[in-house]
Coordinates of C-alpha atoms and ligand atoms in Angstrom, one line a residue:
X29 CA 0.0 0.0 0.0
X30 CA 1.8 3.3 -1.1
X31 CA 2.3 5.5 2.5
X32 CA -0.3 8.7 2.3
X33 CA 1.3 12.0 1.6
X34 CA -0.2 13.5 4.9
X35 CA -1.1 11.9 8.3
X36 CA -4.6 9.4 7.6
X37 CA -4.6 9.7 11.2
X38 CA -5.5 13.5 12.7
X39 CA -6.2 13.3 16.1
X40 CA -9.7 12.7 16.5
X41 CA -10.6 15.9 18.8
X42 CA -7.9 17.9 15.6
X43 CA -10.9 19.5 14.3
X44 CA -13.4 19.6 17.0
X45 CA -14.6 23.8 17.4
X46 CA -12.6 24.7 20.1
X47 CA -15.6 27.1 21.7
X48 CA -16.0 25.8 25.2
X49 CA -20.1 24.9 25.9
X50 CA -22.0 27.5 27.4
X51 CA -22.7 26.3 30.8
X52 CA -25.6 28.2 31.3
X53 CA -28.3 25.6 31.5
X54 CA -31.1 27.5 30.6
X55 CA -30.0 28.9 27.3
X56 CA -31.5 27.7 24.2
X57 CA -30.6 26.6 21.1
X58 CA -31.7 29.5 19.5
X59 CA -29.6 32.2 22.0
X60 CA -26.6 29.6 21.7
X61 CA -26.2 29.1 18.2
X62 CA -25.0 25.9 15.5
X63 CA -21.8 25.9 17.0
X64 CA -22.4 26.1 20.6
X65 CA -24.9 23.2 20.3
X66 CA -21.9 21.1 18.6
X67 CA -19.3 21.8 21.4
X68 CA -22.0 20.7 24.1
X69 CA -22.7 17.1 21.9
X70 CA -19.0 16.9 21.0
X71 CA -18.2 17.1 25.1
X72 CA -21.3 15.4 26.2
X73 CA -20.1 12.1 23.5
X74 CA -16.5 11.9 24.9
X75 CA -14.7 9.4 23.8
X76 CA -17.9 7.4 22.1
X77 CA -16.5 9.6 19.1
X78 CA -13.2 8.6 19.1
X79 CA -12.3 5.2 20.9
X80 CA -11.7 2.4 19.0
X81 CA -13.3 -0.9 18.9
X82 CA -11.8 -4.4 18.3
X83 CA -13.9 -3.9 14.9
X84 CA -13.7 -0.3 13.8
X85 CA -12.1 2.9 14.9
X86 CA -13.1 6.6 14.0
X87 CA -10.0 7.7 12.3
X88 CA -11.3 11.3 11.6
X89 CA -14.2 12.2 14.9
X90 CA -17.6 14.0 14.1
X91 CA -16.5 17.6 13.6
X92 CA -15.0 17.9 9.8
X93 CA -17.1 17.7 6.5
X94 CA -17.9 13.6 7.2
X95 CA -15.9 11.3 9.8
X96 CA -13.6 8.3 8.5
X97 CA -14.7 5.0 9.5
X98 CA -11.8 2.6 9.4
X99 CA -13.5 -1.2 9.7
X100 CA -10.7 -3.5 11.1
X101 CA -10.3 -6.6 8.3
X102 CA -7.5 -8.9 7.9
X103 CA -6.6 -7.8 4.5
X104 CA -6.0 -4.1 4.8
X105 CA -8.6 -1.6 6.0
X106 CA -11.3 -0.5 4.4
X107 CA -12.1 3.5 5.4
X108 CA -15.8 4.9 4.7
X109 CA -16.4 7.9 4.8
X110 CA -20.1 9.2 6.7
X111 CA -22.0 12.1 6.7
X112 CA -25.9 13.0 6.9
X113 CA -28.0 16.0 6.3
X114 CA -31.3 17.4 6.4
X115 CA -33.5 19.6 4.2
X116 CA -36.7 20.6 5.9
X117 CA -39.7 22.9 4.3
X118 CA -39.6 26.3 4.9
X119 CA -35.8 25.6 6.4
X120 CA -34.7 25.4 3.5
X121 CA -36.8 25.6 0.8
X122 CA -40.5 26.6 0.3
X123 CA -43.7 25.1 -1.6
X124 CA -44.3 29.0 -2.6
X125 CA -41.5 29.1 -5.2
X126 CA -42.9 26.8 -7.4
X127 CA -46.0 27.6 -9.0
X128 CA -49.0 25.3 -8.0
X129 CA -48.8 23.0 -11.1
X130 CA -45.0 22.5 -10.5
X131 CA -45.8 21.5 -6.8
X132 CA -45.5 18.0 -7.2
X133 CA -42.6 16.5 -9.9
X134 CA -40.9 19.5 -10.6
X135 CA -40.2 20.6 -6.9
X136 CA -39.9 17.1 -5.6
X137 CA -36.9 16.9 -8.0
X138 CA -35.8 20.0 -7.3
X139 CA -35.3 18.6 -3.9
X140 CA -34.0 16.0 -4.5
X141 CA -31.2 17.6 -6.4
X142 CA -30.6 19.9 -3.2
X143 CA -30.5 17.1 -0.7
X144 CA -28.2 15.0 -3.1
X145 CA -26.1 17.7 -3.6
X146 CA -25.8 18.9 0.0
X147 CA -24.6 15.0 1.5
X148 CA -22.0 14.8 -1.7
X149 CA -20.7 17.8 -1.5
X150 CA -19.7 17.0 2.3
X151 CA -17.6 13.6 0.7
X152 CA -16.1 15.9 -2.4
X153 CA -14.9 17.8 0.6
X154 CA -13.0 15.2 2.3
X155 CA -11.7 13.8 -1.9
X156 CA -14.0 10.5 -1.2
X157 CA -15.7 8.8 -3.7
X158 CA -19.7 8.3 -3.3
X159 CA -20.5 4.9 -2.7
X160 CA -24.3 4.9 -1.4
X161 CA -27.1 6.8 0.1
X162 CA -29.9 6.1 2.2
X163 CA -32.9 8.4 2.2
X164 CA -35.1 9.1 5.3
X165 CA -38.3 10.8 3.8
X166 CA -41.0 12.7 6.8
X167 CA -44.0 13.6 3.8
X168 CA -47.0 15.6 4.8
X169 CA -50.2 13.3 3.8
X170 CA -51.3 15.9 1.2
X171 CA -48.1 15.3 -0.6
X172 CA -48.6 14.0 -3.9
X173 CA -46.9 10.6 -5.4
X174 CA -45.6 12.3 -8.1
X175 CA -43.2 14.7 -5.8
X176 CA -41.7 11.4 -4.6
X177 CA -41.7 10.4 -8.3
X178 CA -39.8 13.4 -8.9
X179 CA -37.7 13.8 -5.7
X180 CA -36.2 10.3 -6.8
X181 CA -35.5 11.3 -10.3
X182 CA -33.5 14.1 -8.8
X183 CA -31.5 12.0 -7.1
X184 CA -31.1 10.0 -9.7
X185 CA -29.8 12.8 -12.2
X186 CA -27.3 13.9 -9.1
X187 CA -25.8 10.0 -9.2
X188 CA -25.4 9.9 -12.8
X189 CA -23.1 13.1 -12.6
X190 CA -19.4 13.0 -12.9
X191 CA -18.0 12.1 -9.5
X192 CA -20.9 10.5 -8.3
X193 CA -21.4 7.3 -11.0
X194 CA -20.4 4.4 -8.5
X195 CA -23.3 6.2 -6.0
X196 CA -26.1 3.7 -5.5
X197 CA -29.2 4.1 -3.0
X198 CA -29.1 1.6 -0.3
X199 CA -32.9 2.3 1.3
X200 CA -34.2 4.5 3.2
X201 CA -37.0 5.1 5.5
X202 CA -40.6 6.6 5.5
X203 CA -42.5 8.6 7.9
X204 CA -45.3 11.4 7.9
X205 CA -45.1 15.2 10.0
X206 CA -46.5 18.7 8.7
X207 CA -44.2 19.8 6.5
X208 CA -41.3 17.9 4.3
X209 CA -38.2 16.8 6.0
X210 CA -35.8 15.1 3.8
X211 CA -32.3 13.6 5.6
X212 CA -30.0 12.1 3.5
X213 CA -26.7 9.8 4.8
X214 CA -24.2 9.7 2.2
X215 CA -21.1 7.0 2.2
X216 CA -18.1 7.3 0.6
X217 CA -14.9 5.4 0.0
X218 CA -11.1 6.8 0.2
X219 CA -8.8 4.9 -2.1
X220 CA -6.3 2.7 -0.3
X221 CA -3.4 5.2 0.8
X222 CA -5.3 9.0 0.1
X223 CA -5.6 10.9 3.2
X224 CA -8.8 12.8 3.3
X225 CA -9.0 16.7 2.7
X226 CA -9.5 17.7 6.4
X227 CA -10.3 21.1 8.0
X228 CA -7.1 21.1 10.3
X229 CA -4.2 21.4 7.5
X230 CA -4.1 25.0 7.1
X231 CA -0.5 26.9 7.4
X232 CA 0.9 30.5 7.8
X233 CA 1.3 31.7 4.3
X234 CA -0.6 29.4 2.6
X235 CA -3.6 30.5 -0.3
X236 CA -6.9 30.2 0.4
X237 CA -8.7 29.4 -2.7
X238 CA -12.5 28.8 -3.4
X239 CA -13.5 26.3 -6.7
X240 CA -15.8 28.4 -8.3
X241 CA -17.5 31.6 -7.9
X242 CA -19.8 32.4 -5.0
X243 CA -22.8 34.1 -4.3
X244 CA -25.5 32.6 -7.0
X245 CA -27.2 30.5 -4.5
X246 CA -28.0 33.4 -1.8
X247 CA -28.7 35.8 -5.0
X248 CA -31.1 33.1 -5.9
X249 CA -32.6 32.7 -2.6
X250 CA -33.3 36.0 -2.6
X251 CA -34.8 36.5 -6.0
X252 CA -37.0 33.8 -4.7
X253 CA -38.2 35.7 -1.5
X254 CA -39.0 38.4 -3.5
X255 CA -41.5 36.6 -6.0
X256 CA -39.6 37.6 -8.5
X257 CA -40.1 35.7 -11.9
X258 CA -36.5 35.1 -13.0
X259 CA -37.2 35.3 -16.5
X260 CA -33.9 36.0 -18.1
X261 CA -31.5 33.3 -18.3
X262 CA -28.9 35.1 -16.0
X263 CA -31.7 35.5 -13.7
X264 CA -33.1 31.7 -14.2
X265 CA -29.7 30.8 -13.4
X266 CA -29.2 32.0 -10.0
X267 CA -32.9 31.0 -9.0
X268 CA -31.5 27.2 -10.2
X269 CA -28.5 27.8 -8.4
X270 CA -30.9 28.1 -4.8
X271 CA -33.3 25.6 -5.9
X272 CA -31.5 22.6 -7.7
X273 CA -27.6 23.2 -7.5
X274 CA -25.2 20.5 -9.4
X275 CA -21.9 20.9 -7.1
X276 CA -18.9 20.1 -9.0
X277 CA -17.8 16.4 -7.1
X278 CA -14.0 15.7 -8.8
X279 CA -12.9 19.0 -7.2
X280 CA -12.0 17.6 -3.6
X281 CA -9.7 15.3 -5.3
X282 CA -8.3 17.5 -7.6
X283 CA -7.3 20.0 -4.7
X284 CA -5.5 17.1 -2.8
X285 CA -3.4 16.4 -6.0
X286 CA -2.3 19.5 -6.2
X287 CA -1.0 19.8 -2.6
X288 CA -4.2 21.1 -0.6
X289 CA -3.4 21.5 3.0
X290 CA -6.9 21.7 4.1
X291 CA -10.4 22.1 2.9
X292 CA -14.2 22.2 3.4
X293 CA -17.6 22.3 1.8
X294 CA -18.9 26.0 1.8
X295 CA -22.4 25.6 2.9
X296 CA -23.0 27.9 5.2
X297 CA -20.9 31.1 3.6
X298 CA -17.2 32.2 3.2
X299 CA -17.3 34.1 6.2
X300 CA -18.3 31.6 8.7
X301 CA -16.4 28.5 7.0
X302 CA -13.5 30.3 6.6
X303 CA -13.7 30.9 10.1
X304 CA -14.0 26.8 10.8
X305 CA -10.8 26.4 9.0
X306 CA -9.1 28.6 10.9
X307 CA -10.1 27.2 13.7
X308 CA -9.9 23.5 13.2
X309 CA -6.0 24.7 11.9
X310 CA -5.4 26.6 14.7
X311 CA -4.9 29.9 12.4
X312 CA -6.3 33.3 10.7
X313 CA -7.6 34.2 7.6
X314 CA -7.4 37.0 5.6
X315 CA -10.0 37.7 2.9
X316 CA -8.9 39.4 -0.1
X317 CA -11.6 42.1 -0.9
X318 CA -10.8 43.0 -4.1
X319 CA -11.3 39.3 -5.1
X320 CA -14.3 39.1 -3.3
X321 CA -15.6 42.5 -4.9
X322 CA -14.9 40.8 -8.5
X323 CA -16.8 38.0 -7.6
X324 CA -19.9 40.2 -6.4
X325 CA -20.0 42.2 -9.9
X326 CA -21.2 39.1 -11.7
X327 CA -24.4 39.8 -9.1
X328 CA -25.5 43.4 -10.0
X329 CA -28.3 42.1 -12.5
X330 CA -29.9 40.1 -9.1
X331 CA -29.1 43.3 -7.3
X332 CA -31.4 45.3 -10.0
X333 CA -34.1 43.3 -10.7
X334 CA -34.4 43.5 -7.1
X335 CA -34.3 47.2 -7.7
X336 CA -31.1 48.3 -5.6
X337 CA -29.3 51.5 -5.9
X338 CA -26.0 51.5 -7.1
X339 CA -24.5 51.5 -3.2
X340 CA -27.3 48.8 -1.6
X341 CA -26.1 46.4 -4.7
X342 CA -22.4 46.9 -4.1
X343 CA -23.4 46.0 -0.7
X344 CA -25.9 43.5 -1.1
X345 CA -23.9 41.5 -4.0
X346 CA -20.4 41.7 -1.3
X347 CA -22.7 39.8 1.4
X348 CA -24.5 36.9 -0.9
X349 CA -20.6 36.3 -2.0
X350 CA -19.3 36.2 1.6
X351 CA -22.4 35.0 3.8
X352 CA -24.9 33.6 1.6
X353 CA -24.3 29.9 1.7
X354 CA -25.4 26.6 -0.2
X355 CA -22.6 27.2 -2.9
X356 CA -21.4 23.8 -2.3
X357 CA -17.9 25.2 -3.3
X358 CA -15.0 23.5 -2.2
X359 CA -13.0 26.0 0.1
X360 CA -9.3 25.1 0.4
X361 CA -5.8 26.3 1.3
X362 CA -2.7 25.7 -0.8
X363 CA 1.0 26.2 -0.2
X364 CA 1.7 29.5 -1.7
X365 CA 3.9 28.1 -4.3
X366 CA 1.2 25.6 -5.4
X367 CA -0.3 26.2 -8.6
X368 CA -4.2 26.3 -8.3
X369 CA -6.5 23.5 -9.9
X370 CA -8.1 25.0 -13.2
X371 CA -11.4 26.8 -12.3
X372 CA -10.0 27.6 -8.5
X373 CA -10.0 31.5 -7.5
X374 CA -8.0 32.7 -5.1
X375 CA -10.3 34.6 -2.2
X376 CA -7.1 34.9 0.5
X377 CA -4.7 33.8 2.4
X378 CA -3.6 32.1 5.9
X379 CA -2.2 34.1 8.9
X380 CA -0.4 33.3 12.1
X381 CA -2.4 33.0 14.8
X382 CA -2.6 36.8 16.3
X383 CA 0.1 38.1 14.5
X384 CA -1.1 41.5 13.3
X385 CA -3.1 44.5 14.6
X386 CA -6.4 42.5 14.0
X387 CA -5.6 41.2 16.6
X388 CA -7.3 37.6 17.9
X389 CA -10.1 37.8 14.9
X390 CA -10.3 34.2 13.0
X391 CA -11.3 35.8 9.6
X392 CA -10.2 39.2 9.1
X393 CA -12.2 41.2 5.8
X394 CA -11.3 44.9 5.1
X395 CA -14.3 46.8 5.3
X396 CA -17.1 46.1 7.5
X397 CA -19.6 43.5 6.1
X398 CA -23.0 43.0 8.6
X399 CA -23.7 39.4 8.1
X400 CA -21.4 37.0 9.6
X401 CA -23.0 34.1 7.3
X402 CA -25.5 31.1 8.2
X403 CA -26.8 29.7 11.6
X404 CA -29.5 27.2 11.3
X405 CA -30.4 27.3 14.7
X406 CA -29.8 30.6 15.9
X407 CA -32.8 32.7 16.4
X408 CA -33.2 34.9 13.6
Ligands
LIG530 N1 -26.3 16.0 16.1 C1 -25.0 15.8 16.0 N2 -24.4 14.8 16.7 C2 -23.0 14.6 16.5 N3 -22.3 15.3 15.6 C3 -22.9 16.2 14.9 C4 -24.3 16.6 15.0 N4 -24.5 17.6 14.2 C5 -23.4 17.9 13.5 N5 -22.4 17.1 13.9 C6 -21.1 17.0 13.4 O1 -20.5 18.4 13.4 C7 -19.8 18.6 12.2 C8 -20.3 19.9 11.5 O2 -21.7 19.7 11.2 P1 -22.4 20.6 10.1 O3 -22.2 22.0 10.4 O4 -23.8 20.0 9.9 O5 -21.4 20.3 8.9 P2 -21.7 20.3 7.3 O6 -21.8 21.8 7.0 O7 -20.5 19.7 6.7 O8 -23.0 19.5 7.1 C9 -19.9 17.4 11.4 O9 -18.7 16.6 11.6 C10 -21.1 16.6 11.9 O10 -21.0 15.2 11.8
LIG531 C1 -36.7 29.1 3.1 C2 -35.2 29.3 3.2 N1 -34.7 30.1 4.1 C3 -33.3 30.2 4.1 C4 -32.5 29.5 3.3 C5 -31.0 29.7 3.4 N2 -30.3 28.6 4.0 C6 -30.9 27.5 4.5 S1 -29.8 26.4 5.1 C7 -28.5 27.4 4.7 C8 -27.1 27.0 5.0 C9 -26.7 25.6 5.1 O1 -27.6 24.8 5.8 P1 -27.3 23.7 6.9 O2 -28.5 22.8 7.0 O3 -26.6 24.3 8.1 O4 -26.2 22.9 6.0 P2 -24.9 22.2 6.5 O5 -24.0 23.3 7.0 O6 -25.3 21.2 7.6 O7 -24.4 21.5 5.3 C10 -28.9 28.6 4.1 C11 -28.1 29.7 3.7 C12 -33.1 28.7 2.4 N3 -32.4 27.9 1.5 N4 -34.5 28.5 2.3
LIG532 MG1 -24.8 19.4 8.3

């Protein structure tokens, strides 16, 4: 077996936030926040997440894009790779922006695509192949057969795409509650001998680089809250960006070959994740604005169909690049003598820890920017 070019084996706390639990035992999740809810699970599992078993060990813990399940065999080990994640009506998507005859096959599928690409998106980000899903569907009564019709097509176009072809669905499970709650749990496999891409890699100096532009699917989202028809292509493509996306799934893979020292799945915005890598690597990041800026520009036509001025769009189009979310980009950092993977855009670089007048900030962006990105269970 050829020896893995970085450590299989990060310590299983190595990514785990470092935020200590509140300890105020009244607070809710909605005052605490995604990440404060984490750190008390993470403490209150101990070592149920890391300690090994005469049959498998957890050689990457919950706390990175997936966790690395190494099953003990005679031969050598197989690692899987597991992650799971859950779409839920009015969460994350809403009845209302579909018409009523596209209700049923044409937003089922447009879920589907979303759920399928949210779970692979996670293995891309750790350079695993997609091996199977199962599919826990919670349907409202009402709901009509040929949603499920099309949710499963959906998930079928999002297997046939490049990346994903060995992806099969293993089963599932059905249930019925108010609204639609879709969870998928993804597996993947690493080759014998590649390391996964994991959040904790990041070093001083290195180039923070994102694999495609960012900002459609928060542009789209908010087209969609608006009611607004999308009916230009431009337009049509950033409300398909929100609704269906199609993440790239070879670029996790990519990034390791060409020397990535960490990397994540931006779902919940630049801002936020960047933030996780730093953390996870024990560094800072600095956002390049200018990059960011360029990035926003391909926005303005969402910006004026949503009739902004010149100064809200600069604004607005800025925050949907940095905080907007469900790009299902891969965010990685690079040596700084690495050349990038084609399609990669450079959007910063890694600090020391603390090492200028920012001071302690994780992610540090010239200019101010008022959204910090997205908590699902913070109250909004
Ligand atoms: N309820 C939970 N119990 C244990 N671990 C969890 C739970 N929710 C999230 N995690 C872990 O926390 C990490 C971050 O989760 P999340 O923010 O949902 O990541 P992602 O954006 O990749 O889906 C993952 O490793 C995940 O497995
Ligand atoms: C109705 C609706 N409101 C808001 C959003 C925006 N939104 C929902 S989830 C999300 C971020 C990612 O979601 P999460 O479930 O935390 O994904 P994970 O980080 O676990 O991959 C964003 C930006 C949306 N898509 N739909
Ligand atoms: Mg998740």
């Amino acid at each position: 077996m050829p020896t893995d070019p970085v450590p299989t084996h990060p310590t299983p706390t190595g990514s785990v936030p470092t935020d200590t639990a509140p300890t105020d035992p009244a607070m809710s999740v909605g005052e605490s926040g995604e990440d404060a809810v984490l750190s008390v699970i993470l403490e209150e599992l101990g070592d149920l997440r890391s300690a090994a078993t005469d049959l498998a060990a957890l050689t990457l813990a919950p706390g990175d894009d997936a966790a690395v399940l190494e099953l003990t065999d005679d031969g050598a080990p197989a690692r899987i790779v597991l992650t799971t994640d859950t779409l839920s009506q009015d969460q994350d998507f809403r009845p209302s922006w579909w018409a009523q005859q596209d209700q049923g096959a044409a937003m089922g599928r447009a879920v589907g695509l979303k759920a399928a690409a949210q779970n692979l998106s996670d293995l891309n980000a750790m350079a695993a192949t997609p091996v199977a899903l199962l599919v826990s569907l919670t349907l409202p009564e009402s709901t009509a057969l040929d949603w499920v019709r099309g949710f499963y097509r959906g998930l079928a176009e999002a297997v046939r795409r490049e990346g994903a072809e060995h992806c099969r669905i293993a089963g599932g499970d059905l249930g019925s509650g108010p609204g639609v709650s879709v969870t998928l749990t993804a597996v993947g496999r690493l080759p014998a001998g590649r390391a996964p891409l994991v959040r904790t890699g990041a070093r001083p100096g290195d180039q923070l680089a994102v694999s495609g532009p960012l900002g459609a699917a928060g542009a789209g989202l908010a087209l969609l809250e608006a009611g607004h028809p999308c009916d230009s292509a431009e337009l049509a493509r950033l409300r398909d960006a929100q609704i269906a996306p199609a993440p790239q799934l070879t670029t996790g893979a990519q990034a390791l070959a060409a020397g990535a020292t960490a990397g994540m799945d931006l779902s919940d915005g630049l801002l936020r994740d960047a933030g996780r890598i730093a953390r996870a690597s024990a560094v800072r990041v600095r956002l390049d604005e200018d990059a960011l800026n360029h990035q926003a520009a391909a926005l303005l036509p969402a910006a004026a169909a949503l009739g902004l001025t010149p100064a809200e769009a600069r604004a607005q189009t800025l925050r949907w690049v940095a905080a907007g979310g469900e790009d299902y980009e891969l965010l990685a950092s690079f040596p700084a003598e690495a050349a990038l993977p084609e399609g990669f855009l450079k959007v910063g670089e890694i600090l020391e820890p603390g090492s200028d007048a920012d001071g302690a900030r994780e992610v540090v962006l010239t200019g101010a920017i008022d959204d910090q990105g997205w908590d699902s269970l913070r109250r909004r």
